[in-house]
PDB file of C-alpha atoms (C1' of nucleotides) in Angstrom:
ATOM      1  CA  UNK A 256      69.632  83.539  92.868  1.00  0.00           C
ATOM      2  CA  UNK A 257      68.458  85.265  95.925  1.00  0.00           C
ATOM      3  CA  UNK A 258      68.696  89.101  96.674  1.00  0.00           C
ATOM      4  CA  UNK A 259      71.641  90.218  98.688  1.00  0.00           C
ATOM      5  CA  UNK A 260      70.922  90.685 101.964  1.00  0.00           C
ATOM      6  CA  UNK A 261      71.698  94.168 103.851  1.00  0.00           C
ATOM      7  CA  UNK A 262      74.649  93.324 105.020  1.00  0.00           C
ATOM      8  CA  UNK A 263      75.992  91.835 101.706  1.00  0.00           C
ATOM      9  CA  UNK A 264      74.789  95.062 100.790  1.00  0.00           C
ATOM     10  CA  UNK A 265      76.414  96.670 102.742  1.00  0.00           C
ATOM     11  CA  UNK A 266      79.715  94.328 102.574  1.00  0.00           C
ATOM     12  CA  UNK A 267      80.006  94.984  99.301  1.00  0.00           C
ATOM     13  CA  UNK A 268      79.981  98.937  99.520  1.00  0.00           C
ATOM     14  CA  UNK A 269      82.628  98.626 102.258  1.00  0.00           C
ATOM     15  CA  UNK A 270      84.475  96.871 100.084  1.00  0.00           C
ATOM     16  CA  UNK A 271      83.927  99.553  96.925  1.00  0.00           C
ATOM     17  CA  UNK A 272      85.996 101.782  98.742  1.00  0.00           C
ATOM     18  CA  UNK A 273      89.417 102.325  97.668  1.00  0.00           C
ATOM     19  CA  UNK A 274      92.443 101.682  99.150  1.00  0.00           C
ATOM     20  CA  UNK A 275      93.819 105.115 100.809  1.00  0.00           C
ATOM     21  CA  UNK A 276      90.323 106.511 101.457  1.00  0.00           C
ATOM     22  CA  UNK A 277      87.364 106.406 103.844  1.00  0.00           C
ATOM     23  CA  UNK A 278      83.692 106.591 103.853  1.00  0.00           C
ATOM     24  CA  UNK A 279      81.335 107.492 106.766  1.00  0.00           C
ATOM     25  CA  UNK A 280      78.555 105.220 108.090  1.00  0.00           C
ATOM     26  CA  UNK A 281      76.557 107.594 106.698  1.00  0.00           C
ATOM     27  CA  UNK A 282      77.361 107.461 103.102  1.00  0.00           C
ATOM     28  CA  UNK A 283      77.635 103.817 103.589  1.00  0.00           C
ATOM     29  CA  UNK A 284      74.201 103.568 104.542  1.00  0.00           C
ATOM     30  CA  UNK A 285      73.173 105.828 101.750  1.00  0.00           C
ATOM     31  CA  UNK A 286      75.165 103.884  98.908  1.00  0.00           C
ATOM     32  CA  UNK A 287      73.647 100.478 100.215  1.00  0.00           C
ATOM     33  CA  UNK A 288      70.192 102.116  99.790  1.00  0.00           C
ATOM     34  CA  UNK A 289      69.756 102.152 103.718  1.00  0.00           C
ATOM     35  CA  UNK A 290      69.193 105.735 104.060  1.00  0.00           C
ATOM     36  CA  UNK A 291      69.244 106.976 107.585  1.00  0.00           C
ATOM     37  CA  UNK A 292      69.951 102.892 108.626  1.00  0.00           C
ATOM     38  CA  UNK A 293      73.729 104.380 109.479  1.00  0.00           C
ATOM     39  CA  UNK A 294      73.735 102.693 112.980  1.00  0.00           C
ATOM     40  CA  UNK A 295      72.966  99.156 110.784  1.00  0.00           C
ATOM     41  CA  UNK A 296      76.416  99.312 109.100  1.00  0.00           C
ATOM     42  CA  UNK A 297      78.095  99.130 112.363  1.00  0.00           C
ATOM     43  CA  UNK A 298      75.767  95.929 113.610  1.00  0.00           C
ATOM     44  CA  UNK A 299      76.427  94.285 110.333  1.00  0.00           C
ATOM     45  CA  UNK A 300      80.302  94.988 110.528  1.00  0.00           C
ATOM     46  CA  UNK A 301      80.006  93.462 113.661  1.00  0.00           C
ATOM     47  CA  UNK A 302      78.455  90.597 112.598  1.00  0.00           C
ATOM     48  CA  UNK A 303      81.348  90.235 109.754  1.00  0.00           C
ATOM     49  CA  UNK A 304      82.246  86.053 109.643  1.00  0.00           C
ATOM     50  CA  UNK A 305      85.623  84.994 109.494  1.00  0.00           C
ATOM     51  CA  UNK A 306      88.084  84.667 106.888  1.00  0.00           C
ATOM     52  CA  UNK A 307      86.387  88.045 105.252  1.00  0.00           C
ATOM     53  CA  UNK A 308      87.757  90.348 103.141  1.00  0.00           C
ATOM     54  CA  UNK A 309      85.937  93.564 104.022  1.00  0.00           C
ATOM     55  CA  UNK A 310      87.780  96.698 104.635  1.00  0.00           C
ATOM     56  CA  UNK A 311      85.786  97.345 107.636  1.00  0.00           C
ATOM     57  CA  UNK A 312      88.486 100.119 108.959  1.00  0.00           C
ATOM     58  CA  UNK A 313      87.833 102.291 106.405  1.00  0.00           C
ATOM     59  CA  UNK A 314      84.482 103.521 107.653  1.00  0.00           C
ATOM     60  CA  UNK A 315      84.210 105.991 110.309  1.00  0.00           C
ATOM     61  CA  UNK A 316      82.144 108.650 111.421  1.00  0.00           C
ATOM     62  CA  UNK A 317      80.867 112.344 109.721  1.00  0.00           C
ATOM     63  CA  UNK A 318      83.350 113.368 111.949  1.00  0.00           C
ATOM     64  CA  UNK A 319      86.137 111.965 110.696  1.00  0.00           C
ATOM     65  CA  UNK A 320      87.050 110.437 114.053  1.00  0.00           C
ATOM     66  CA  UNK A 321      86.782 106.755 114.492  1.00  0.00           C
ATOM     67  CA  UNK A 322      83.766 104.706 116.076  1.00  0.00           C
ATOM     68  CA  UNK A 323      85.768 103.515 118.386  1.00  0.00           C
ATOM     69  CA  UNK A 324      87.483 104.910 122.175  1.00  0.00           C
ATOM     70  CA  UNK A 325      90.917 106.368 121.655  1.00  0.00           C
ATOM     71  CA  UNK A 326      93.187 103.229 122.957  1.00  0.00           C
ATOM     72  CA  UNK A 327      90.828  99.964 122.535  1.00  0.00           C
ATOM     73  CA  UNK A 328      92.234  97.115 120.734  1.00  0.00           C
ATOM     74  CA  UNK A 329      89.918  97.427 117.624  1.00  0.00           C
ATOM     75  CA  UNK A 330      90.825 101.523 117.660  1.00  0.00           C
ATOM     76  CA  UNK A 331      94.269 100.862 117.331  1.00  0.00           C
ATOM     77  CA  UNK A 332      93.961  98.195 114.944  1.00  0.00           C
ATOM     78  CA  UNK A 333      91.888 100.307 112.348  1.00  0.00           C
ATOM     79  CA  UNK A 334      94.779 103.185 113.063  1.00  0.00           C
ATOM     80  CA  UNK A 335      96.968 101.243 112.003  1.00  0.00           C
ATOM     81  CA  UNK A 336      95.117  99.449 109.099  1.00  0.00           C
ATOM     82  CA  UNK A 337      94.647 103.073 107.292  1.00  0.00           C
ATOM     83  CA  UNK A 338      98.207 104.381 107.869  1.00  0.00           C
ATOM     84  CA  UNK A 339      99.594 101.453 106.023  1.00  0.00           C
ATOM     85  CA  UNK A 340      97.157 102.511 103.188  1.00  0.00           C
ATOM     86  CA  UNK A 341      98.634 105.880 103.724  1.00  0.00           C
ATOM     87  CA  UNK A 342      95.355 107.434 105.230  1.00  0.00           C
ATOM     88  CA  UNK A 343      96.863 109.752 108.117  1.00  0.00           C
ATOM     89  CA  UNK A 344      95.569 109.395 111.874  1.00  0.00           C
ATOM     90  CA  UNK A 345      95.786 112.197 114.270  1.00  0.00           C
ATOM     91  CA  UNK A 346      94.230 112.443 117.552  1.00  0.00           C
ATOM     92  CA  UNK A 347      92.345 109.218 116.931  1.00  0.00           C
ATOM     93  CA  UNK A 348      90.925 111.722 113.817  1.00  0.00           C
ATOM     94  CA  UNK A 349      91.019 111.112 109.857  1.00  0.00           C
ATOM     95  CA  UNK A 350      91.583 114.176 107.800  1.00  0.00           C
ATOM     96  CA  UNK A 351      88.713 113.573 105.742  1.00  0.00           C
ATOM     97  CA  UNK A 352      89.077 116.566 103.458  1.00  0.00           C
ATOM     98  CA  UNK A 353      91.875 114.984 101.803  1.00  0.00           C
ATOM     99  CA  UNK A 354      90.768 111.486 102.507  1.00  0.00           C
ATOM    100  CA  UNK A 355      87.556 111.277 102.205  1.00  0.00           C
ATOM    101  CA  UNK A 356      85.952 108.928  99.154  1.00  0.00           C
ATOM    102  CA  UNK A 357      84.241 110.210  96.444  1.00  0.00           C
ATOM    103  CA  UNK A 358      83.064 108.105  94.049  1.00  0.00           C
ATOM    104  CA  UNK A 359      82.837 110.488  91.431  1.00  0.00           C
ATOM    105  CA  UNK A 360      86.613 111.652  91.833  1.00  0.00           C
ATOM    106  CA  UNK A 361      88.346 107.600  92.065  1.00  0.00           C
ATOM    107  CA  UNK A 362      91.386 107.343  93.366  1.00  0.00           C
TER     108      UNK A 362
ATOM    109  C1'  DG B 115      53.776  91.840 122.514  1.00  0.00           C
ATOM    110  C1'  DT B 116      57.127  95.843 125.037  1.00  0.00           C
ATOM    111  C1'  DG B 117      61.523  97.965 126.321  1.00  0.00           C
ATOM    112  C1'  DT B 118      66.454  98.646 125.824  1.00  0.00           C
ATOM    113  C1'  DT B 119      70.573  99.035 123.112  1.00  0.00           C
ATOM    114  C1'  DG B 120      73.654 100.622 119.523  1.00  0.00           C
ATOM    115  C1'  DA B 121      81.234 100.532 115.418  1.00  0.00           C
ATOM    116  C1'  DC B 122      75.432 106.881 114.083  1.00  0.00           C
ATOM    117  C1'  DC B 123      73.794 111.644 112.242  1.00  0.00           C
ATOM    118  C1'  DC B 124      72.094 116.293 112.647  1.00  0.00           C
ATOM    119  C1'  DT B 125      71.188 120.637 114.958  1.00  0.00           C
ATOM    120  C1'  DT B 126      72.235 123.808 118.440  1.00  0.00           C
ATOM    121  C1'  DA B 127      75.229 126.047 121.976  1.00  0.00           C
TER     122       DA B 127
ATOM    123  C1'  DG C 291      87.267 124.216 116.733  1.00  0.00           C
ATOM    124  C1'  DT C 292      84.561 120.835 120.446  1.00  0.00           C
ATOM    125  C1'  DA C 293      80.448 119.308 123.444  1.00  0.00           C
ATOM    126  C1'  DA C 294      75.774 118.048 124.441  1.00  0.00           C
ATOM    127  C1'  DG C 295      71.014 116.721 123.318  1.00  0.00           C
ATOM    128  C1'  DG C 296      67.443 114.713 120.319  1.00  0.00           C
ATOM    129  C1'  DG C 297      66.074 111.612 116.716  1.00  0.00           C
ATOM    130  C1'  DC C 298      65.889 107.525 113.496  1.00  0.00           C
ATOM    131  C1'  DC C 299      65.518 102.470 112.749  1.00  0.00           C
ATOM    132  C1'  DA C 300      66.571  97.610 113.257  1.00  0.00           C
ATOM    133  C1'  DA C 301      68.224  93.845 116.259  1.00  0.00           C
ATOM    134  C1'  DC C 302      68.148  91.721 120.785  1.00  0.00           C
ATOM    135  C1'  DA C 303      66.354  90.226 125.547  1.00  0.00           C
TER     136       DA C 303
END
DNA sequence: GTGTTGACCCTTA
DNA sequence: GTAAGGGCCAACA
């Protein structure tokens, strides 16, 4: 049994985080044990195979506002992924106060 | 081997 | 509150 690699790592944080809340690249990277590696979580979300399961639109930026240019396809897509979980989107902007996941306060 | 790029973060203005 | 600049580290050409 091998090691996981980084992005199964990293995979499998994504996929820690609750329905109805969102995590930045940052704490990502810090939960997978990548440190300051934030920019890594986006390459291996991009390299994400088929058929996955990862909740990959539940990460965005410190900011709160999501990686990606207000009216792109994969913008709109992760809009509309996190209002169906309830997660409100404003401005292309997450309200992470209320949203944001903390593992020591689950859902 | 070097140089550029990137689904970012932090500090400062 | 937003905007701009600098920095960090791994993958890619």
């Amino acid at each position: 049994m091998t090691e996981p690699t980084k992005d199964q790592k990293i995979w499998q944080v994504v996929a820690a985080i609750p329905a109805g809340r969102v995590a930045s690249y940052g704490q990502v990277a810090h939960m997978a044990g990548l440190g300051r590696q934030a920019r890594y979580i986006g390459r291996a979300l991009g390299k994400l195979p088929e058929g996955h399961a990862i909740p990959w639109y539940r990460v965005i930026r410190s900011d709160g506002r999501i990686a990606f240019p207000i009216g792109s396809e994969a913008f709109e897509v992760q809009a509309r992924s996190l209002r169906e979980e309830g997660v409100e989107v404003v401005n292309g902007r997450v309200a992470m106060r209320r949203y944001g996941w903390n593992p020591s306060v689950p859902g």
